[in-house]
mmCIF file of C-alpha atoms and ligand atoms in Angstrom:
data_model
loop_
_atom_site.group_PDB
_atom_site.id
_atom_site.type_symbol
_atom_site.label_atom_id
_atom_site.label_comp_id
_atom_site.label_asym_id
_atom_site.label_seq_id
_atom_site.Cartn_x
_atom_site.Cartn_y
_atom_site.Cartn_z
ATOM 1 C CA MET V 1 -5.163 -20.324 23.013
ATOM 2 C CA TYR V 2 -3.485 -16.959 22.592
ATOM 3 C CA ASN V 3 -0.956 -15.445 20.209
ATOM 4 C CA VAL V 4 1.878 -13.046 20.872
ATOM 5 C CA GLY V 5 2.105 -9.938 18.691
ATOM 6 C CA ILE V 6 5.354 -7.983 18.386
ATOM 7 C CA ASP V 7 5.684 -4.529 16.832
ATOM 8 C CA LEU V 8 9.353 -3.866 16.163
ATOM 9 C CA GLY V 9 9.948 -0.144 15.781
ATOM 10 C CA GLY V 10 13.158 1.770 15.206
ATOM 11 C CA THR V 11 13.295 2.789 18.866
ATOM 12 C CA ASN V 12 11.177 0.309 20.801
ATOM 13 C CA ILE V 13 9.832 -3.226 20.933
ATOM 14 C CA ALA V 14 6.140 -3.463 21.819
ATOM 15 C CA THR V 15 4.646 -6.852 22.621
ATOM 16 C CA GLY V 16 1.157 -8.035 23.514
ATOM 17 C CA ILE V 17 -0.925 -11.138 24.229
ATOM 18 C CA ILE V 18 -3.700 -11.216 21.629
ATOM 19 C CA THR V 19 -6.857 -13.322 21.688
ATOM 20 C CA GLU V 20 -8.137 -15.048 18.554
ATOM 21 C CA THR V 21 -10.618 -12.175 18.052
ATOM 22 C CA GLY V 22 -7.952 -9.472 18.250
ATOM 23 C CA GLU V 23 -8.359 -8.359 21.839
ATOM 24 C CA MET V 24 -5.147 -7.420 23.647
ATOM 25 C CA ILE V 25 -5.124 -8.694 27.210
ATOM 26 C CA CYS V 26 -1.595 -7.744 28.278
ATOM 27 C CA SER V 27 1.171 -5.619 26.756
ATOM 28 C CA ARG V 28 4.594 -4.198 27.443
ATOM 29 C CA SER V 29 7.168 -2.061 25.667
ATOM 30 C CA SER V 30 10.904 -1.514 25.932
ATOM 31 C CA PHE V 31 13.436 0.718 24.213
ATOM 32 C CA THR V 32 15.993 -0.535 21.741
ATOM 33 C CA GLN V 33 19.280 1.321 21.679
ATOM 34 C CA SER V 34 20.175 2.357 18.169
ATOM 35 C CA GLY V 35 23.190 0.694 16.650
ATOM 36 C CA GLN V 36 22.717 -2.637 18.434
ATOM 37 C CA SER V 37 23.619 -5.793 16.534
ATOM 38 C CA TYR V 38 21.046 -8.101 14.940
ATOM 39 C CA GLU V 39 21.819 -10.819 17.516
ATOM 40 C CA THR V 40 21.427 -8.412 20.458
ATOM 41 C CA ILE V 41 18.031 -7.191 19.228
ATOM 42 C CA LEU V 42 16.800 -10.782 18.678
ATOM 43 C CA HIS V 43 17.853 -11.687 22.238
ATOM 44 C CA GLN V 44 16.057 -8.580 23.506
ATOM 45 C CA ILE V 45 12.884 -9.631 21.630
ATOM 46 C CA ALA V 46 13.108 -13.124 23.143
ATOM 47 C CA GLY V 47 13.531 -11.582 26.604
ATOM 48 C CA GLU V 48 10.480 -9.354 26.047
ATOM 49 C CA VAL V 49 8.356 -12.369 25.040
ATOM 50 C CA SER V 50 9.392 -14.218 28.234
ATOM 51 C CA ALA V 51 8.658 -11.136 30.360
ATOM 52 C CA LEU V 52 5.279 -10.682 28.660
ATOM 53 C CA LEU V 53 4.263 -14.272 29.435
ATOM 54 C CA ARG V 54 5.383 -13.754 33.032
ATOM 55 C CA ASP V 55 3.362 -10.496 33.271
ATOM 56 C CA ALA V 56 0.287 -12.278 31.880
ATOM 57 C CA GLY V 57 0.777 -15.336 34.098
ATOM 58 C CA LEU V 58 0.772 -17.593 31.035
ATOM 59 C CA ASP V 59 2.780 -20.691 30.249
ATOM 60 C CA PRO V 60 4.334 -20.891 26.721
ATOM 61 C CA SER V 61 2.006 -23.848 26.087
ATOM 62 C CA ALA V 62 -0.902 -21.347 26.069
ATOM 63 C CA ILE V 63 0.610 -19.591 23.013
ATOM 64 C CA SER V 64 -0.070 -20.975 19.542
ATOM 65 C CA SER V 65 2.198 -18.624 17.600
ATOM 66 C CA VAL V 66 4.225 -15.422 17.643
ATOM 67 C CA GLY V 67 3.829 -12.773 14.937
ATOM 68 C CA ILE V 68 6.283 -9.952 14.373
ATOM 69 C CA GLY V 69 5.838 -6.745 12.351
ATOM 70 C CA ILE V 70 8.953 -5.396 10.640
ATOM 71 C CA PRO V 71 9.298 -1.784 9.445
ATOM 72 C CA GLY V 72 10.780 -2.825 6.136
ATOM 73 C CA VAL V 73 10.588 -5.184 3.171
ATOM 74 C CA VAL V 74 9.776 -8.756 4.146
ATOM 75 C CA ASN V 75 9.589 -12.081 2.336
ATOM 76 C CA ALA V 76 6.915 -13.528 4.613
ATOM 77 C CA LYS V 77 6.871 -16.959 2.957
ATOM 78 C CA ALA V 78 10.619 -17.418 3.412
ATOM 79 C CA GLY V 79 10.515 -15.805 6.876
ATOM 80 C CA THR V 80 13.241 -13.384 5.836
ATOM 81 C CA VAL V 81 13.681 -9.638 6.234
ATOM 82 C CA ILE V 82 14.964 -8.423 2.882
ATOM 83 C CA GLN V 83 15.654 -4.879 4.010
ATOM 84 C CA CYS V 84 15.011 -2.927 7.210
ATOM 85 C CA THR V 85 16.922 0.331 6.906
ATOM 86 C CA ASN V 86 16.199 1.577 10.466
ATOM 87 C CA LEU V 87 17.786 -1.481 12.060
ATOM 88 C CA ARG V 88 20.341 -2.000 9.269
ATOM 89 C CA TRP V 89 19.045 -5.532 8.667
ATOM 90 C CA TYR V 90 19.584 -6.949 5.190
ATOM 91 C CA LYS V 91 18.648 -10.527 4.210
ATOM 92 C CA LYS V 92 18.155 -11.758 7.770
ATOM 93 C CA PRO V 93 16.364 -15.111 8.461
ATOM 94 C CA VAL V 94 14.417 -13.585 11.383
ATOM 95 C CA GLN V 95 11.763 -16.304 11.538
ATOM 96 C CA SER V 96 14.139 -19.259 12.018
ATOM 97 C CA ASP V 97 16.587 -17.311 14.200
ATOM 98 C CA LEU V 98 13.804 -16.196 16.565
ATOM 99 C CA GLU V 99 12.181 -19.648 16.626
ATOM 100 C CA SER V 100 15.442 -21.136 17.851
ATOM 101 C CA LEU V 101 15.485 -18.613 20.723
ATOM 102 C CA ILE V 102 11.868 -18.737 21.887
ATOM 103 C CA HIS V 103 10.852 -22.276 20.854
ATOM 104 C CA LEU V 104 7.466 -21.171 19.497
ATOM 105 C CA PRO V 105 6.286 -20.914 15.847
ATOM 106 C CA VAL V 106 7.111 -17.431 14.462
ATOM 107 C CA ARG V 107 5.686 -15.564 11.470
ATOM 108 C CA ILE V 108 6.887 -12.231 10.113
ATOM 109 C CA GLU V 109 5.213 -9.546 7.960
ATOM 110 C CA ASN V 110 5.592 -5.890 7.038
ATOM 111 C CA ASP V 111 4.284 -3.653 9.835
ATOM 112 C CA ALA V 112 1.893 -1.569 7.679
ATOM 113 C CA ASN V 113 0.337 -4.771 6.316
ATOM 114 C CA LEU V 114 -0.188 -5.945 9.898
ATOM 115 C CA ALA V 115 -1.805 -2.646 10.913
ATOM 116 C CA ALA V 116 -4.217 -3.108 7.989
ATOM 117 C CA LEU V 117 -4.882 -6.708 9.038
ATOM 118 C CA ALA V 118 -5.703 -5.498 12.570
ATOM 119 C CA GLU V 119 -8.084 -2.793 11.322
ATOM 120 C CA TYR V 120 -9.727 -5.309 8.984
ATOM 121 C CA MET V 121 -10.151 -8.052 11.579
ATOM 122 C CA ALA V 122 -10.750 -6.034 14.748
ATOM 123 C CA GLY V 123 -10.892 -2.303 13.970
ATOM 124 C CA ALA V 124 -12.449 0.373 11.792
ATOM 125 C CA ALA V 125 -12.456 -1.708 8.577
ATOM 126 C CA ARG V 126 -14.303 -4.697 10.032
ATOM 127 C CA GLY V 127 -16.915 -5.895 7.552
ATOM 128 C CA VAL V 128 -15.417 -3.983 4.617
ATOM 129 C CA SER V 129 -14.196 -5.971 1.593
ATOM 130 C CA SER V 130 -11.793 -3.437 0.079
ATOM 131 C CA CYS V 131 -9.829 -0.882 2.019
ATOM 132 C CA ILE V 132 -6.670 1.195 1.868
ATOM 133 C CA LEU V 133 -4.772 2.118 5.022
ATOM 134 C CA LEU V 134 -2.482 5.146 4.970
ATOM 135 C CA THR V 135 -0.279 5.632 8.035
ATOM 136 C CA LEU V 136 0.821 9.243 8.314
ATOM 137 C CA GLY V 137 3.755 9.446 10.690
ATOM 138 C CA THR V 138 7.376 10.536 10.472
ATOM 139 C CA GLY V 139 7.243 8.666 7.173
ATOM 140 C CA ILE V 140 4.293 7.174 5.313
ATOM 141 C CA GLY V 141 3.215 3.547 5.279
ATOM 142 C CA GLY V 142 0.332 1.928 3.511
ATOM 143 C CA ALA V 143 -1.488 -1.278 2.765
ATOM 144 C CA ILE V 144 -4.214 -2.461 0.425
ATOM 145 C CA ILE V 145 -6.967 -4.953 1.250
ATOM 146 C CA GLU V 146 -8.942 -6.358 -1.665
ATOM 147 C CA ASN V 147 -11.612 -9.008 -1.176
ATOM 148 C CA GLY V 148 -10.136 -10.035 2.156
ATOM 149 C CA HIS V 149 -6.583 -10.310 0.813
ATOM 150 C CA ILE V 150 -3.794 -7.993 1.848
ATOM 151 C CA LEU V 151 -1.960 -7.261 -1.381
ATOM 152 C CA THR V 152 1.761 -7.778 -0.950
ATOM 153 C CA GLY V 153 2.825 -7.621 -4.603
ATOM 154 C CA LYS V 154 5.605 -9.565 -6.292
ATOM 155 C CA SER V 155 8.322 -8.551 -3.834
ATOM 156 C CA GLY V 156 6.318 -7.556 -0.757
ATOM 157 C CA GLN V 157 6.334 -3.831 -1.519
ATOM 158 C CA ALA V 158 2.709 -3.189 -2.584
ATOM 159 C CA GLY V 159 1.157 -0.255 -0.723
ATOM 160 C CA GLU V 160 4.398 1.759 -0.426
ATOM 161 C CA PHE V 161 2.414 4.911 -1.129
ATOM 162 C CA GLY V 162 4.970 7.193 0.527
ATOM 163 C CA HIS V 163 7.230 7.025 -2.504
ATOM 164 C CA MET V 164 4.638 7.624 -5.198
ATOM 165 C CA THR V 165 5.483 10.826 -7.048
ATOM 166 C CA LEU V 166 3.026 13.520 -5.983
ATOM 167 C CA VAL V 167 4.812 16.602 -7.365
ATOM 168 C CA ALA V 168 6.849 16.254 -10.559
ATOM 169 C CA ASP V 169 10.467 17.361 -9.949
ATOM 170 C CA GLY V 170 9.467 18.277 -6.389
ATOM 171 C CA ILE V 171 11.285 18.105 -3.062
ATOM 172 C CA PRO V 172 14.165 15.575 -2.883
ATOM 173 C CA CYS V 173 13.334 12.404 -0.922
ATOM 174 C CA ALA V 174 15.598 10.118 1.130
ATOM 175 C CA CYS V 175 14.819 7.380 -1.417
ATOM 176 C CA GLY V 176 16.789 9.323 -4.029
ATOM 177 C CA ARG V 177 13.840 10.528 -6.089
ATOM 178 C CA PHE V 178 11.951 13.832 -6.166
ATOM 179 C CA GLY V 179 8.439 14.906 -5.160
ATOM 180 C CA CYS V 180 7.445 11.740 -3.242
ATOM 181 C CA MET V 181 4.196 11.824 -1.268
ATOM 182 C CA GLU V 182 6.215 11.426 1.939
ATOM 183 C CA GLN V 183 7.675 14.890 1.319
ATOM 184 C CA TYR V 184 4.177 16.469 1.386
ATOM 185 C CA CYS V 185 1.894 14.335 3.584
ATOM 186 C CA SER V 186 4.029 13.108 6.519
ATOM 187 C CA ALA V 187 4.543 14.697 9.941
ATOM 188 C CA THR V 188 8.042 15.619 8.781
ATOM 189 C CA ALA V 189 6.546 17.395 5.761
ATOM 190 C CA LEU V 190 4.008 19.255 7.907
ATOM 191 C CA ILE V 191 6.839 20.608 10.079
ATOM 192 C CA ARG V 192 8.910 21.622 7.043
ATOM 193 C CA MET V 193 5.924 23.467 5.496
ATOM 194 C CA ALA V 194 5.266 25.262 8.794
ATOM 195 C CA ARG V 195 8.879 26.418 9.037
ATOM 196 C CA GLN V 196 8.678 27.881 5.529
ATOM 197 C CA ILE V 197 5.431 29.714 6.242
ATOM 198 C CA LEU V 198 6.489 30.918 9.695
ATOM 199 C CA GLY V 199 9.533 32.595 8.155
ATOM 200 C CA GLN V 200 7.138 35.284 6.933
ATOM 201 C CA ARG V 201 4.718 35.098 9.871
ATOM 202 C CA PRO V 202 6.486 36.249 13.059
ATOM 203 C CA ASP V 203 3.039 37.047 14.520
ATOM 204 C CA SER V 204 2.141 33.325 14.786
ATOM 205 C CA THR V 205 1.628 31.763 18.210
ATOM 206 C CA LEU V 206 3.992 29.000 17.022
ATOM 207 C CA VAL V 207 6.866 31.500 16.916
ATOM 208 C CA THR V 208 6.020 32.570 20.478
ATOM 209 C CA LEU V 209 5.609 28.968 21.618
ATOM 210 C CA THR V 210 9.018 27.927 20.283
ATOM 211 C CA ARG V 211 10.633 31.248 21.318
ATOM 212 C CA GLY V 212 11.632 31.643 17.682
ATOM 213 C CA ASP V 213 13.480 28.296 17.562
ATOM 214 C CA LEU V 214 11.589 26.573 14.755
ATOM 215 C CA THR V 215 13.703 23.416 15.130
ATOM 216 C CA ALA V 216 11.578 22.790 18.257
ATOM 217 C CA LEU V 217 8.339 22.610 16.209
ATOM 218 C CA THR V 218 6.324 19.383 16.365
ATOM 219 C CA ALA V 219 3.398 18.218 14.252
ATOM 220 C CA LYS V 220 1.181 18.273 17.338
ATOM 221 C CA MET V 221 2.051 21.919 18.043
ATOM 222 C CA ILE V 222 1.112 22.871 14.468
ATOM 223 C CA ILE V 223 -2.164 20.942 14.542
ATOM 224 C CA ASP V 224 -3.128 22.333 17.971
ATOM 225 C CA ALA V 225 -2.368 25.898 16.829
ATOM 226 C CA ALA V 226 -4.391 25.405 13.627
ATOM 227 C CA ARG V 227 -7.303 24.099 15.691
ATOM 228 C CA ASP V 228 -7.023 27.133 17.956
ATOM 229 C CA GLY V 229 -7.302 29.440 14.933
ATOM 230 C CA ASP V 230 -3.681 30.532 14.422
ATOM 231 C CA SER V 231 -3.661 31.831 10.842
ATOM 232 C CA ALA V 232 -0.158 30.625 9.829
ATOM 233 C CA ALA V 233 -0.756 27.164 11.341
ATOM 234 C CA ARG V 234 -4.093 26.996 9.547
ATOM 235 C CA THR V 235 -2.482 27.905 6.208
ATOM 236 C CA THR V 236 0.095 25.136 6.787
ATOM 237 C CA PHE V 237 -2.522 22.553 7.718
ATOM 238 C CA ASP V 238 -4.724 23.481 4.731
ATOM 239 C CA ARG V 239 -1.759 23.024 2.381
ATOM 240 C CA PHE V 240 -1.040 19.642 3.980
ATOM 241 C CA THR V 241 -4.637 18.401 3.674
ATOM 242 C CA HIS V 242 -4.798 19.661 0.071
ATOM 243 C CA TYR V 243 -1.870 17.378 -0.848
ATOM 244 C CA LEU V 244 -3.403 14.533 1.140
ATOM 245 C CA ALA V 245 -6.722 14.912 -0.691
ATOM 246 C CA ILE V 246 -4.885 14.705 -4.054
ATOM 247 C CA VAL V 247 -3.378 11.385 -2.929
ATOM 248 C CA LEU V 248 -6.758 10.061 -1.748
ATOM 249 C CA ASP V 249 -8.235 11.009 -5.112
ATOM 250 C CA SER V 250 -5.449 9.180 -6.997
ATOM 251 C CA LEU V 251 -5.859 6.081 -4.831
ATOM 252 C CA THR V 252 -9.607 6.169 -5.458
ATOM 253 C CA ASN V 253 -9.028 6.336 -9.208
ATOM 254 C CA LEU V 254 -6.552 3.472 -8.991
ATOM 255 C CA LEU V 255 -8.392 1.041 -6.712
ATOM 256 C CA ASP V 256 -11.960 2.277 -6.119
ATOM 257 C CA PRO V 257 -11.861 1.085 -2.497
ATOM 258 C CA GLU V 258 -14.863 0.856 -0.222
ATOM 259 C CA MET V 259 -12.942 2.635 2.534
ATOM 260 C CA ILE V 260 -9.751 4.630 3.068
ATOM 261 C CA LEU V 261 -8.425 4.653 6.638
ATOM 262 C CA LEU V 262 -6.064 7.311 7.946
ATOM 263 C CA GLY V 263 -3.717 6.121 10.691
ATOM 264 C CA GLY V 264 -0.318 7.024 12.140
ATOM 265 C CA GLY V 265 0.641 9.887 14.441
ATOM 266 C CA ILE V 266 -1.030 12.610 12.347
ATOM 267 C CA SER V 267 -4.371 10.797 12.653
ATOM 268 C CA SER V 268 -4.424 11.618 16.369
ATOM 269 C CA ALA V 269 -5.668 15.034 15.130
ATOM 270 C CA GLY V 270 -8.960 13.094 14.908
ATOM 271 C CA SER V 271 -12.031 14.805 13.490
ATOM 272 C CA PHE V 272 -10.028 17.997 12.848
ATOM 273 C CA LEU V 273 -8.009 16.089 10.226
ATOM 274 C CA LEU V 274 -10.946 14.110 8.919
ATOM 275 C CA ASP V 275 -13.193 17.169 8.489
ATOM 276 C CA ALA V 276 -10.421 19.064 6.664
ATOM 277 C CA VAL V 277 -9.829 16.162 4.262
ATOM 278 C CA LEU V 278 -13.547 15.671 3.650
ATOM 279 C CA ARG V 279 -13.910 19.385 2.823
ATOM 280 C CA GLU V 280 -11.070 19.146 0.299
ATOM 281 C CA PHE V 281 -11.753 15.738 -1.236
ATOM 282 C CA PRO V 282 -14.927 16.541 -3.267
ATOM 283 C CA ARG V 283 -12.994 19.191 -5.216
ATOM 284 C CA PHE V 284 -11.573 16.370 -7.263
ATOM 285 C CA GLU V 285 -14.878 15.112 -8.600
ATOM 286 C CA HIS V 286 -14.518 15.311 -12.333
ATOM 287 C CA GLY V 287 -17.594 17.328 -13.202
ATOM 288 C CA SER V 288 -20.051 14.652 -12.176
ATOM 289 C CA PRO V 289 -20.631 12.854 -8.883
ATOM 290 C CA ARG V 290 -19.005 9.439 -8.645
ATOM 291 C CA PRO V 291 -18.974 6.762 -5.978
ATOM 292 C CA VAL V 292 -16.404 7.770 -3.391
ATOM 293 C CA PRO V 293 -14.869 5.681 -0.636
ATOM 294 C CA ARG V 294 -15.739 6.228 2.988
ATOM 295 C CA ILE V 295 -12.816 8.058 4.543
ATOM 296 C CA ALA V 296 -12.352 7.328 8.238
ATOM 297 C CA LEU V 297 -9.796 7.255 11.010
ATOM 298 C CA ALA V 298 -8.019 4.028 11.890
ATOM 299 C CA SER V 299 -9.310 2.951 15.298
ATOM 300 C CA LEU V 300 -6.591 0.820 16.879
ATOM 301 C CA ARG V 301 -3.981 3.606 17.005
ATOM 302 C CA ASN V 302 -0.592 2.533 18.404
ATOM 303 C CA HIS V 303 -1.848 -0.971 19.108
ATOM 304 C CA ALA V 304 -2.648 -1.833 15.471
ATOM 305 C CA GLY V 305 0.828 -3.264 14.807
ATOM 306 C CA ILE V 306 0.829 -5.567 17.862
ATOM 307 C CA ILE V 307 -2.758 -6.713 17.301
ATOM 308 C CA GLY V 308 -2.103 -7.366 13.589
ATOM 309 C CA ALA V 309 1.029 -9.372 14.458
ATOM 310 C CA GLY V 310 -1.022 -11.376 16.968
ATOM 311 C CA LEU V 311 -3.662 -12.041 14.318
ATOM 312 C CA LEU V 312 -1.182 -13.256 11.669
ATOM 313 C CA SER V 313 -2.219 -16.844 12.222
ATOM 314 C CA ALA V 314 -5.937 -16.018 12.433
ATOM 315 C CA GLN V 315 -8.390 -17.195 9.837
ATOM 316 C CA GLY V 316 -10.404 -14.778 7.688
ATOM 317 C CA CYS V 317 -7.757 -12.757 5.896
ATOM 318 C CA SER V 318 -4.806 -13.774 3.770
ATOM 319 C CA PHE V 319 -1.847 -12.181 2.070
ATOM 320 C CA ALA V 320 -1.670 -12.232 -1.706
HETATM 321 ZN ZN1 ZN G 1 10.745 8.796 -1.843
#
């Protein structure tokens, strides 16, 4: 038997056929147009599941369940999305509504929790009992695994590291507070820092590359320039990894995990990111050596969400 995993993003729907051990044997992806109604998006998801089964040459009877990752706050037990700001979904009974369209059992969960489940069952955290996953993208997601349980908290919001205060009275955040981690350790933050620094560094290759239009800057451009030795890009990246190391230190003090995994778009910087963080991290030892977690890159990249959704019904890990 197989499962279907669905990763519902703000701009696309990615689906895959997942084996019971977390292997993806077929996948597809389609764009969602912003501003579509809840009903339209659910019908699009149902259409994608049908098309996926057709692509894979499978009958629905070969599928035991369908899992779906939501970029928002989820009540998994009730099968309800409490809040998904990107899609403007509030208190939507996604599980029952989707089941009535596709006639297969559906389960829903927060997307960062599913990425952690995938890494734990089939990726870089396999065999580890306690792990934190940080996804560093446009925003920041996170999840905590402790003794094989993914911690969801009282209302499903455990692991929302992006809105922990990192700098007191710091940069305003979309959540309404100030100095959140997301304002210092996301791709968006990296770009903002670069723009500030480049204002005084017209000699940078990034200024040449963007022909002076810093609104065209991307995180990848900054990371590539830093890797190539551009001084302003390097200063930006060092500032970014300094903030990230502070967060890793705080999470270590809080949870003492066996492993911290870095995922999301920024983690495609690979060993360049990892080496920079590992250089910075020991600075926070408090005078004497202490056990530190293994810091590593998440291994399933863009597929973690689909694989985790496909593994929702698998044995071996639970949500608590
Ligand atoms: Zn915030």
